[in-house]
């Protein structure tokens, strides 16, 4: 064997050994995280009122923050419970998940805003995926029909919020996430008009929501009847022209998901370009947990957003399924670093602390002085989803 061939062989062997070690380490990390989640959520369960859903935790008052079932995040707690049950088979976790589904079932006819996908697909979608109970499928189909009533033909988009003082016809980037329920429903017995609505909304969002660098505005304000763009604004970001971190995460996840369902190349291209904006952004820290807004001038003295990282990690892992070469590697390694960071002591709660939530240091609405540097239920949800995706797609 020549020296050159020997060098290649040694290099290849080292790569294989490193990859195997990496897989082993991630396998242990993921198993440990779900075992921890089982114990931590048993602690959380004891504090959640029967008619409420957990939102966050006020450490200074040692008080669990909860909301009623019409809150946009009401599906994340039962959804998290189902993912924990899937990995641990804990019967008490399953019982709590089923009880919480019963509590929010009436939301299937909710039509007051666009959040029904978060509320019903993150919850009943996971329940049906795991149990295949037909009653859960029926609830999802009814929910999809309810959400579709918010489609406005003049805008060719789903109206996020009803008319407000600052917005006549608001469509927020978050709304891309709710298309998943519509696309799933269209493949599982719903009227095909529901798919047409989802596709129309995604196309309108591509047209109006993005800047040349593929960062996203938070809110596009439309004339509901004509579809004319009245303004490009923010509600939760630093400024109208800034890149609110969780908004970029919603966009990345949404277009990756739309490619999964449609295999339309323009959705994949959009997701790839959004991913490039995120992973190559000069303000993305070494630990890959973004600041709450990529353009906050106070960086590095600005709050982080663990929830944005969890969503990004989950989305990047799926995007890694549809890309190749260096691009695929970047998606996977960035997501992995996010998961490793979130699992570390800087962002991860200790057992019995943090109000029962898994992650610390999320930022909900800084301009609203709301949910700043706190645990958030949807941070936990997408963290668990990302862990599951890594296990299913990259450890087999």
Tab-separated table of N, CA, C and O in Angstrom, residues 102-224:
chain	number	residue	atom	x	y	z
A	102	UNK	N	-58.968	15.651	25.894
A	102	UNK	CA	-60.394	15.809	26.168
A	102	UNK	C	-60.720	17.265	26.493
A	102	UNK	O	-61.751	17.803	26.063
A	103	UNK	N	-59.812	17.911	27.222
A	103	UNK	CA	-60.025	19.303	27.618
A	103	UNK	C	-60.076	20.233	26.411
A	103	UNK	O	-60.894	21.157	26.359
A	104	UNK	N	-59.213	20.004	25.410
A	104	UNK	CA	-59.126	20.958	24.294
A	104	UNK	C	-59.902	20.528	23.056
A	104	UNK	O	-59.906	21.249	22.064
A	105	UNK	N	-60.588	19.398	23.108
A	105	UNK	CA	-61.280	18.910	21.910
A	105	UNK	C	-62.241	19.940	21.323
A	105	UNK	O	-62.374	20.059	20.101
A	106	UNK	N	-62.904	20.704	22.173
A	106	UNK	CA	-63.884	21.675	21.685
A	106	UNK	C	-63.257	22.751	20.806
A	106	UNK	O	-63.962	23.446	20.060
A	107	UNK	N	-61.938	22.876	20.818
A	107	UNK	CA	-61.269	23.847	19.951
A	107	UNK	C	-61.378	23.500	18.471
A	107	UNK	O	-61.040	24.315	17.614
A	108	UNK	N	-61.863	22.312	18.161
A	108	UNK	CA	-61.929	21.892	16.758
A	108	UNK	C	-62.833	22.794	15.918
A	108	UNK	O	-62.720	22.807	14.680
A	109	UNK	N	-63.689	23.550	16.545
A	109	UNK	CA	-64.548	24.489	15.801
A	109	UNK	C	-64.139	25.942	16.038
A	109	UNK	O	-64.877	26.856	15.681
A	110	UNK	N	-62.969	26.151	16.599
A	110	UNK	CA	-62.460	27.495	16.894
A	110	UNK	C	-62.078	28.189	15.584
A	110	UNK	O	-61.348	27.635	14.765
A	111	UNK	N	-62.564	29.396	15.375
A	111	UNK	CA	-62.281	30.117	14.126
A	111	UNK	C	-61.864	31.571	14.355
A	111	UNK	O	-61.811	32.342	13.399
A	112	UNK	N	-61.528	31.942	15.588
A	112	UNK	CA	-61.264	33.350	15.876
A	112	UNK	C	-59.879	33.820	15.441
A	112	UNK	O	-59.638	35.013	15.344
A	113	UNK	N	-58.943	32.903	15.226
A	113	UNK	CA	-57.653	33.288	14.658
A	113	UNK	C	-57.051	32.081	13.944
A	113	UNK	O	-57.703	31.052	13.783
A	114	UNK	N	-55.799	32.208	13.536
A	114	UNK	CA	-55.174	31.227	12.640
A	114	UNK	C	-54.466	30.095	13.357
A	114	UNK	O	-53.886	29.217	12.698
A	115	UNK	N	-54.482	30.048	14.659
A	115	UNK	CA	-53.582	29.180	15.416
A	115	UNK	C	-54.072	27.747	15.601
A	115	UNK	O	-53.496	27.006	16.401
A	116	UNK	N	-55.072	27.345	14.887
A	116	UNK	CA	-55.676	26.038	15.121
A	116	UNK	C	-54.712	24.881	14.838
A	116	UNK	O	-54.833	23.814	15.432
A	117	UNK	N	-53.773	25.081	13.937
A	117	UNK	CA	-52.786	24.036	13.684
A	117	UNK	C	-51.921	23.780	14.907
A	117	UNK	O	-51.687	22.631	15.300
A	118	UNK	N	-51.435	24.859	15.533
A	118	UNK	CA	-50.680	24.717	16.774
A	118	UNK	C	-51.527	24.013	17.835
A	118	UNK	O	-51.054	23.132	18.553
A	119	UNK	N	-52.784	24.424	17.937
A	119	UNK	CA	-53.646	23.936	18.991
A	119	UNK	C	-54.039	22.471	18.806
A	119	UNK	O	-54.048	21.693	19.773
A	120	UNK	N	-54.337	22.090	17.566
A	120	UNK	CA	-54.958	20.788	17.333
A	120	UNK	C	-54.068	19.766	16.629
A	120	UNK	O	-54.231	18.563	16.835
A	121	UNK	N	-53.121	20.213	15.787
A	121	UNK	CA	-52.289	19.220	15.106
A	121	UNK	C	-51.098	18.809	15.961
A	121	UNK	O	-50.696	17.643	15.952
A	122	UNK	N	-50.542	19.753	16.710
A	122	UNK	CA	-49.442	19.394	17.599
A	122	UNK	C	-49.908	18.457	18.707
A	122	UNK	O	-49.109	17.699	19.269
A	123	UNK	N	-51.179	18.493	19.012
A	123	UNK	CA	-51.752	17.644	20.059
A	123	UNK	C	-52.373	16.376	19.469
A	123	UNK	O	-51.836	15.275	19.609
A	124	UNK	N	-53.495	16.548	18.764
A	124	UNK	CA	-54.194	15.387	18.204
A	124	UNK	C	-53.404	14.740	17.066
A	124	UNK	O	-53.549	13.534	16.823
A	125	UNK	N	-52.585	15.509	16.376
A	125	UNK	CA	-51.752	14.927	15.324
A	125	UNK	C	-50.780	13.912	15.880
A	125	UNK	O	-50.619	12.811	15.331
A	126	UNK	N	-50.124	14.252	16.981
A	126	UNK	CA	-49.225	13.291	17.622
A	126	UNK	C	-49.997	12.113	18.197
A	126	UNK	O	-49.553	10.966	18.119
A	127	UNK	N	-51.156	12.394	18.777
A	127	UNK	CA	-51.965	11.312	19.343
A	127	UNK	C	-52.376	10.311	18.269
A	127	UNK	O	-52.283	9.091	18.465
A	128	UNK	N	-52.809	10.826	17.109
A	128	UNK	CA	-53.219	9.917	16.040
A	128	UNK	C	-52.016	9.170	15.448
A	128	UNK	O	-52.098	7.970	15.161
A	129	UNK	N	-50.902	9.865	15.277
A	129	UNK	CA	-49.703	9.223	14.730
A	129	UNK	C	-49.275	8.041	15.590
A	129	UNK	O	-48.874	6.995	15.073
A	130	UNK	N	-49.399	8.183	16.900
A	130	UNK	CA	-48.932	7.147	17.817
A	130	UNK	C	-49.968	6.050	18.027
A	130	UNK	O	-49.631	4.867	18.090
A	131	UNK	N	-51.257	6.414	18.127
A	131	UNK	CA	-52.286	5.431	18.486
A	131	UNK	C	-53.123	4.948	17.313
A	131	UNK	O	-53.735	3.873	17.384
A	132	UNK	N	-53.204	5.759	16.250
A	132	UNK	CA	-54.075	5.485	15.097
A	132	UNK	C	-55.559	5.382	15.491
A	132	UNK	O	-56.363	4.755	14.800
A	133	UNK	N	-55.933	6.020	16.573
A	133	UNK	CA	-57.327	6.041	17.006
A	133	UNK	C	-58.122	6.930	16.047
A	133	UNK	O	-57.834	8.124	15.915
A	134	UNK	N	-59.135	6.392	15.361
A	134	UNK	CA	-59.856	7.171	14.344
A	134	UNK	C	-60.560	8.407	14.880
A	134	UNK	O	-60.792	9.356	14.130
A	135	UNK	N	-60.883	8.431	16.168
A	135	UNK	CA	-61.559	9.615	16.701
A	135	UNK	C	-60.635	10.828	16.658
A	135	UNK	O	-61.085	11.963	16.476
A	136	UNK	N	-59.336	10.585	16.801
A	136	UNK	CA	-58.380	11.683	16.724
A	136	UNK	C	-58.289	12.221	15.295
A	136	UNK	O	-58.188	13.428	15.077
A	137	UNK	N	-58.331	11.335	14.336
A	137	UNK	CA	-58.306	11.744	12.932
A	137	UNK	C	-59.507	12.616	12.605
A	137	UNK	O	-59.383	13.661	11.942
A	138	UNK	N	-60.674	12.222	13.075
A	138	UNK	CA	-61.893	12.999	12.817
A	138	UNK	C	-61.783	14.412	13.389
A	138	UNK	O	-62.235	15.382	12.774
A	139	UNK	N	-61.177	14.513	14.565
A	139	UNK	CA	-61.019	15.830	15.196
A	139	UNK	C	-60.062	16.702	14.377
A	139	UNK	O	-60.303	17.904	14.195
A	140	UNK	N	-59.001	16.106	13.854
A	140	UNK	CA	-58.060	16.863	13.023
A	140	UNK	C	-58.749	17.360	11.754
A	140	UNK	O	-58.579	18.524	11.356
A	141	UNK	N	-59.544	16.517	11.119
A	141	UNK	CA	-60.230	16.905	9.887
A	141	UNK	C	-61.221	18.040	10.147
A	141	UNK	O	-61.327	18.982	9.343
A	142	UNK	N	-61.935	17.954	11.252
A	142	UNK	CA	-62.855	19.039	11.606
A	142	UNK	C	-62.081	20.327	11.868
A	142	UNK	O	-62.492	21.420	11.451
A	143	UNK	N	-60.954	20.216	12.542
A	143	UNK	CA	-60.129	21.387	12.845
A	143	UNK	C	-59.602	22.029	11.566
A	143	UNK	O	-59.572	23.263	11.441
A	144	UNK	N	-59.189	21.212	10.612
A	144	UNK	CA	-58.687	21.737	9.336
A	144	UNK	C	-59.777	22.494	8.597
A	144	UNK	O	-59.530	23.569	8.018
A	145	UNK	N	-60.968	21.960	8.618
A	145	UNK	CA	-62.091	22.649	7.976
A	145	UNK	C	-62.353	23.996	8.650
A	145	UNK	O	-62.616	25.000	7.975
A	146	UNK	N	-62.261	24.018	9.976
A	146	UNK	CA	-62.469	25.272	10.708
A	146	UNK	C	-61.404	26.300	10.341
A	146	UNK	O	-61.711	27.473	10.094
A	147	UNK	N	-60.154	25.870	10.297
A	147	UNK	CA	-59.068	26.784	9.948
A	147	UNK	C	-59.244	27.332	8.532
A	147	UNK	O	-58.976	28.518	8.281
A	148	UNK	N	-59.709	26.509	7.627
A	148	UNK	CA	-59.851	26.937	6.229
A	148	UNK	C	-60.857	28.069	6.063
A	148	UNK	O	-60.809	28.797	5.068
A	149	UNK	N	-61.748	28.248	7.038
A	149	UNK	CA	-62.742	29.329	6.926
A	149	UNK	C	-62.090	30.703	7.056
A	149	UNK	O	-62.730	31.713	6.728
A	150	UNK	N	-60.854	30.765	7.500
A	150	UNK	CA	-60.165	32.045	7.629
A	150	UNK	C	-59.428	32.436	6.335
A	150	UNK	O	-58.791	33.495	6.284
A	151	UNK	N	-59.517	31.631	5.318
A	151	UNK	CA	-58.920	31.981	4.028
A	151	UNK	C	-59.715	33.106	3.384
A	151	UNK	O	-60.944	33.063	3.337
A	152	UNK	N	-58.993	34.110	2.920
A	152	UNK	CA	-59.623	35.255	2.254
A	152	UNK	C	-59.187	35.269	0.790
A	152	UNK	O	-58.015	35.551	0.492
A	153	UNK	N	-60.090	34.952	-0.132
A	153	UNK	CA	-59.719	34.849	-1.552
A	153	UNK	C	-59.068	36.112	-2.109
A	153	UNK	O	-58.161	36.025	-2.947
A	154	UNK	N	-59.506	37.278	-1.642
A	154	UNK	CA	-58.918	38.516	-2.143
A	154	UNK	C	-57.441	38.638	-1.814
A	154	UNK	O	-56.653	39.172	-2.606
A	155	UNK	N	-57.051	38.132	-0.650
A	155	UNK	CA	-55.648	38.151	-0.229
A	155	UNK	C	-54.893	36.922	-0.726
A	155	UNK	O	-53.672	36.927	-0.768
A	156	UNK	N	-55.623	35.855	-1.028
A	156	UNK	CA	-55.024	34.542	-1.305
A	156	UNK	C	-54.161	34.097	-0.122
A	156	UNK	O	-53.054	33.577	-0.271
A	157	UNK	N	-54.715	34.309	1.069
A	157	UNK	CA	-54.010	33.943	2.292
A	157	UNK	C	-55.009	33.744	3.420
A	157	UNK	O	-56.162	34.190	3.344
A	158	UNK	N	-54.543	33.067	4.460
A	158	UNK	CA	-55.337	32.850	5.666
A	158	UNK	C	-55.127	34.044	6.589
A	158	UNK	O	-53.989	34.366	6.947
A	159	UNK	N	-56.197	34.695	6.971
A	159	UNK	CA	-56.123	35.856	7.847
A	159	UNK	C	-55.688	35.416	9.243
A	159	UNK	O	-56.307	34.542	9.848
A	160	UNK	N	-54.622	36.019	9.738
A	160	UNK	CA	-54.104	35.626	11.058
A	160	UNK	C	-54.982	36.149	12.177
A	160	UNK	O	-55.489	35.392	12.997
A	161	UNK	N	-55.124	37.466	12.224
A	161	UNK	CA	-55.940	38.102	13.258
A	161	UNK	C	-57.038	38.910	12.585
A	161	UNK	O	-56.860	39.434	11.482
A	162	UNK	N	-58.167	39.015	13.260
A	162	UNK	CA	-59.217	39.889	12.746
A	162	UNK	C	-58.749	41.340	12.829
A	162	UNK	O	-57.737	41.654	13.456
A	163	UNK	N	-59.481	42.235	12.193
A	163	UNK	CA	-59.067	43.635	12.076
A	163	UNK	C	-58.707	44.212	13.437
A	163	UNK	O	-59.439	44.076	14.411
A	164	UNK	N	-57.523	44.856	13.481
A	164	UNK	CA	-57.025	45.477	14.709
A	164	UNK	C	-56.697	46.937	14.412
A	164	UNK	O	-56.693	47.357	13.247
A	165	UNK	N	-56.403	47.696	15.441
A	165	UNK	CA	-56.116	49.117	15.265
A	165	UNK	C	-54.957	49.341	14.296
A	165	UNK	O	-54.990	50.253	13.464
A	166	UNK	N	-53.918	48.484	14.379
A	166	UNK	CA	-52.726	48.677	13.556
A	166	UNK	C	-52.717	47.838	12.281
A	166	UNK	O	-51.852	48.025	11.427
A	167	UNK	N	-53.643	46.897	12.164
A	167	UNK	CA	-53.635	45.979	11.022
A	167	UNK	C	-55.054	45.791	10.491
A	167	UNK	O	-55.976	45.509	11.252
A	168	UNK	N	-55.201	45.885	9.165
A	168	UNK	CA	-56.508	45.648	8.548
A	168	UNK	C	-56.656	44.189	8.132
A	168	UNK	O	-57.715	43.593	8.294
A	169	UNK	N	-55.588	43.649	7.562
A	169	UNK	CA	-55.622	42.262	7.125
A	169	UNK	C	-54.293	41.590	7.409
A	169	UNK	O	-53.460	41.426	6.508
A	170	UNK	N	-54.068	41.210	8.643
A	170	UNK	CA	-52.747	40.731	9.065
A	170	UNK	C	-52.505	39.276	8.700
A	170	UNK	O	-53.368	38.413	8.865
A	171	UNK	N	-51.298	39.033	8.194
A	171	UNK	CA	-50.814	37.674	7.973
A	171	UNK	C	-49.418	37.611	8.573
A	171	UNK	O	-48.521	38.355	8.157
A	172	UNK	N	-49.224	36.766	9.565
A	172	UNK	CA	-47.930	36.670	10.226
A	172	UNK	C	-47.181	35.423	9.753
A	172	UNK	O	-47.795	34.433	9.358
A	173	UNK	N	-45.863	35.488	9.813
A	173	UNK	CA	-45.056	34.376	9.309
A	173	UNK	C	-45.332	33.098	10.094
A	173	UNK	O	-45.226	31.985	9.553
A	174	UNK	N	-45.739	33.234	11.348
A	174	UNK	CA	-46.098	32.085	12.182
A	174	UNK	C	-47.145	31.200	11.507
A	174	UNK	O	-47.202	29.988	11.733
A	175	UNK	N	-47.983	31.807	10.694
A	175	UNK	CA	-49.096	31.103	10.068
A	175	UNK	C	-48.641	29.963	9.161
A	175	UNK	O	-49.404	29.030	8.897
A	176	UNK	N	-47.392	30.018	8.691
A	176	UNK	CA	-46.877	28.920	7.869
A	176	UNK	C	-46.946	27.588	8.614
A	176	UNK	O	-47.138	26.539	7.997
A	177	UNK	N	-46.821	27.634	9.929
A	177	UNK	CA	-46.828	26.404	10.715
A	177	UNK	C	-48.184	25.714	10.688
A	177	UNK	O	-48.273	24.481	10.757
A	178	UNK	N	-49.243	26.497	10.595
A	178	UNK	CA	-50.586	25.925	10.644
A	178	UNK	C	-50.997	25.251	9.343
A	178	UNK	O	-52.011	24.546	9.287
A	179	UNK	N	-50.196	25.449	8.296
A	179	UNK	CA	-50.477	24.788	7.021
A	179	UNK	C	-50.256	23.282	7.106
A	179	UNK	O	-50.807	22.530	6.306
A	180	UNK	N	-49.453	22.844	8.065
A	180	UNK	CA	-49.179	21.408	8.176
A	180	UNK	C	-50.463	20.621	8.413
A	180	UNK	O	-50.661	19.547	7.827
A	181	UNK	N	-51.331	21.133	9.248
A	181	UNK	CA	-52.590	20.442	9.503
A	181	UNK	C	-53.446	20.391	8.240
A	181	UNK	O	-54.083	19.370	7.948
A	182	UNK	N	-53.458	21.476	7.476
A	182	UNK	CA	-54.238	21.490	6.238
A	182	UNK	C	-53.684	20.494	5.229
A	182	UNK	O	-54.446	19.760	4.586
A	183	UNK	N	-52.366	20.468	5.073
A	183	UNK	CA	-51.766	19.545	4.103
A	183	UNK	C	-51.997	18.091	4.515
A	183	UNK	O	-52.309	17.237	3.686
A	184	UNK	N	-51.845	17.818	5.803
A	184	UNK	CA	-52.085	16.453	6.281
A	184	UNK	C	-53.535	16.064	6.053
A	184	UNK	O	-53.830	14.949	5.581
A	185	UNK	N	-54.441	16.956	6.388
A	185	UNK	CA	-55.866	16.668	6.217
A	185	UNK	C	-56.197	16.382	4.753
A	185	UNK	O	-56.994	15.486	4.453
A	186	UNK	N	-55.567	17.128	3.846
A	186	UNK	CA	-55.849	16.933	2.415
A	186	UNK	C	-55.411	15.564	1.933
A	186	UNK	O	-55.915	15.076	0.914
A	187	UNK	N	-54.475	14.943	2.637
A	187	UNK	CA	-54.020	13.597	2.281
A	187	UNK	C	-54.738	12.503	3.071
A	187	UNK	O	-54.469	11.312	2.874
A	188	UNK	N	-55.641	12.925	3.942
A	188	UNK	CA	-56.306	11.949	4.814
A	188	UNK	C	-57.815	12.130	4.862
A	188	UNK	O	-58.441	11.955	5.913
A	189	UNK	N	-58.390	12.484	3.716
A	189	UNK	CA	-59.833	12.483	3.598
A	189	UNK	C	-60.515	13.820	3.489
A	189	UNK	O	-61.730	13.878	3.257
A	190	UNK	N	-59.788	14.921	3.663
A	190	UNK	CA	-60.416	16.239	3.596
A	190	UNK	C	-60.636	16.655	2.137
A	190	UNK	O	-60.009	16.141	1.214
A	191	UNK	N	-61.515	17.634	1.957
A	191	UNK	CA	-61.744	18.232	0.647
A	191	UNK	C	-60.432	18.798	0.110
A	191	UNK	O	-59.675	19.440	0.838
A	192	UNK	N	-60.149	18.576	-1.173
A	192	UNK	CA	-58.892	19.035	-1.762
A	192	UNK	C	-58.787	20.553	-1.815
A	192	UNK	O	-57.703	21.105	-2.028
A	193	UNK	N	-59.898	21.261	-1.611
A	193	UNK	CA	-59.822	22.717	-1.531
A	193	UNK	C	-58.948	23.160	-0.357
A	193	UNK	O	-58.372	24.252	-0.383
A	194	UNK	N	-58.865	22.300	0.639
A	194	UNK	CA	-58.033	22.626	1.797
A	194	UNK	C	-56.562	22.669	1.401
A	194	UNK	O	-55.807	23.546	1.840
A	195	UNK	N	-56.132	21.742	0.551
A	195	UNK	CA	-54.765	21.786	0.033
A	195	UNK	C	-54.548	23.040	-0.800
A	195	UNK	O	-53.501	23.700	-0.698
A	196	UNK	N	-55.515	23.383	-1.621
A	196	UNK	CA	-55.400	24.581	-2.466
A	196	UNK	C	-55.233	25.831	-1.613
A	196	UNK	O	-54.479	26.748	-1.962
A	197	UNK	N	-55.932	25.881	-0.493
A	197	UNK	CA	-55.808	27.015	0.427
A	197	UNK	C	-54.400	27.087	0.995
A	197	UNK	O	-53.775	28.164	1.040
A	198	UNK	N	-53.868	25.948	1.431
A	198	UNK	CA	-52.524	25.921	2.017
A	198	UNK	C	-51.472	26.349	0.999
A	198	UNK	O	-50.570	27.140	1.312
A	199	UNK	N	-51.591	25.837	-0.206
A	199	UNK	CA	-50.626	26.179	-1.264
A	199	UNK	C	-50.723	27.660	-1.615
A	199	UNK	O	-49.703	28.343	-1.783
A	200	UNK	N	-51.929	28.166	-1.725
A	200	UNK	CA	-52.113	29.588	-2.035
A	200	UNK	C	-51.479	30.456	-0.958
A	200	UNK	O	-50.798	31.451	-1.257
A	201	UNK	N	-51.693	30.090	0.284
A	201	UNK	CA	-51.123	30.870	1.389
A	201	UNK	C	-49.593	30.837	1.335
A	201	UNK	O	-48.938	31.881	1.500
A	202	UNK	N	-49.028	29.662	1.116
A	202	UNK	CA	-47.565	29.542	1.049
A	202	UNK	C	-47.003	30.374	-0.093
A	202	UNK	O	-45.961	31.025	0.051
A	203	UNK	N	-47.685	30.376	-1.234
A	203	UNK	CA	-47.210	31.137	-2.388
A	203	UNK	C	-47.311	32.640	-2.150
A	203	UNK	O	-46.410	33.404	-2.520
A	204	UNK	N	-48.398	33.078	-1.543
A	204	UNK	CA	-48.548	34.496	-1.228
A	204	UNK	C	-47.481	34.944	-0.238
A	204	UNK	O	-46.930	36.050	-0.341
A	205	UNK	N	-47.159	34.076	0.709
A	205	UNK	CA	-46.145	34.403	1.706
A	205	UNK	C	-44.757	34.514	1.079
A	205	UNK	O	-43.989	35.423	1.411
A	206	UNK	N	-44.437	33.626	0.158
A	206	UNK	CA	-43.161	33.741	-0.561
A	206	UNK	C	-43.080	35.083	-1.281
A	206	UNK	O	-42.045	35.765	-1.262
A	207	UNK	N	-44.159	35.468	-1.880
A	207	UNK	CA	-44.190	36.684	-2.695
A	207	UNK	C	-43.982	37.941	-1.857
A	207	UNK	O	-43.282	38.876	-2.301
A	208	UNK	N	-44.541	37.996	-0.666
A	208	UNK	CA	-44.599	39.261	0.076
A	208	UNK	C	-43.840	39.327	1.389
A	208	UNK	O	-43.579	40.420	1.897
A	209	UNK	N	-43.490	38.186	1.961
A	209	UNK	CA	-42.949	38.207	3.321
A	209	UNK	C	-41.431	38.331	3.397
A	209	UNK	O	-40.895	38.615	4.481
A	210	UNK	N	-40.729	38.101	2.293
A	210	UNK	CA	-39.279	37.945	2.384
A	210	UNK	C	-38.500	39.085	1.742
A	210	UNK	O	-38.901	39.651	0.729
A	211	UNK	N	-37.362	39.372	2.353
A	211	UNK	CA	-36.428	40.363	1.852
A	211	UNK	C	-35.432	39.679	0.904
A	211	UNK	O	-35.380	38.444	0.848
A	212	UNK	N	-34.611	40.443	0.208
A	212	UNK	CA	-33.639	39.826	-0.711
A	212	UNK	C	-32.682	38.841	-0.042
A	212	UNK	O	-32.193	37.916	-0.699
A	213	UNK	N	-32.394	39.035	1.259
A	213	UNK	CA	-31.492	38.101	1.951
A	213	UNK	C	-32.230	36.899	2.532
A	213	UNK	O	-31.640	36.088	3.241
A	214	UNK	N	-33.524	36.776	2.242
A	214	UNK	CA	-34.389	35.673	2.691
A	214	UNK	C	-34.724	35.720	4.175
A	214	UNK	O	-35.227	34.743	4.734
A	215	UNK	N	-34.483	36.839	4.817
A	215	UNK	CA	-35.066	37.047	6.146
A	215	UNK	C	-36.526	37.448	5.951
A	215	UNK	O	-36.916	37.942	4.893
A	216	UNK	N	-37.312	37.228	6.987
A	216	UNK	CA	-38.753	37.431	6.869
A	216	UNK	C	-39.241	38.593	7.719
A	216	UNK	O	-38.793	38.781	8.857
A	217	UNK	N	-40.161	39.362	7.165
A	217	UNK	CA	-40.948	40.287	7.975
A	217	UNK	C	-41.841	39.457	8.892
A	217	UNK	O	-42.181	38.303	8.583
A	218	UNK	N	-42.257	40.050	9.999
A	218	UNK	CA	-43.175	39.343	10.882
A	218	UNK	C	-44.613	39.427	10.366
A	218	UNK	O	-45.280	38.404	10.189
A	219	UNK	N	-45.095	40.628	10.103
A	219	UNK	CA	-46.499	40.838	9.726
A	219	UNK	C	-46.588	41.550	8.370
A	219	UNK	O	-45.956	42.590	8.180
A	220	UNK	N	-47.366	40.997	7.469
A	220	UNK	CA	-47.754	41.716	6.258
A	220	UNK	C	-49.217	42.118	6.431
A	220	UNK	O	-50.064	41.282	6.741
A	221	UNK	N	-49.475	43.400	6.249
A	221	UNK	CA	-50.834	43.916	6.379
A	221	UNK	C	-51.420	44.080	4.972
A	221	UNK	O	-50.851	44.783	4.134
A	222	UNK	N	-52.540	43.428	4.726
A	222	UNK	CA	-53.171	43.414	3.407
A	222	UNK	C	-54.501	44.157	3.414
A	222	UNK	O	-55.178	44.237	4.443
A	223	UNK	N	-54.871	44.617	2.241
A	223	UNK	CA	-56.275	44.936	1.990
A	223	UNK	C	-56.960	43.600	1.769
A	223	UNK	O	-56.629	42.867	0.826
A	224	UNK	N	-57.887	43.258	2.632
A	224	UNK	CA	-58.489	41.925	2.615
A	224	UNK	C	-59.188	41.641	1.287
A	224	UNK	O	-59.167	40.506	0.789
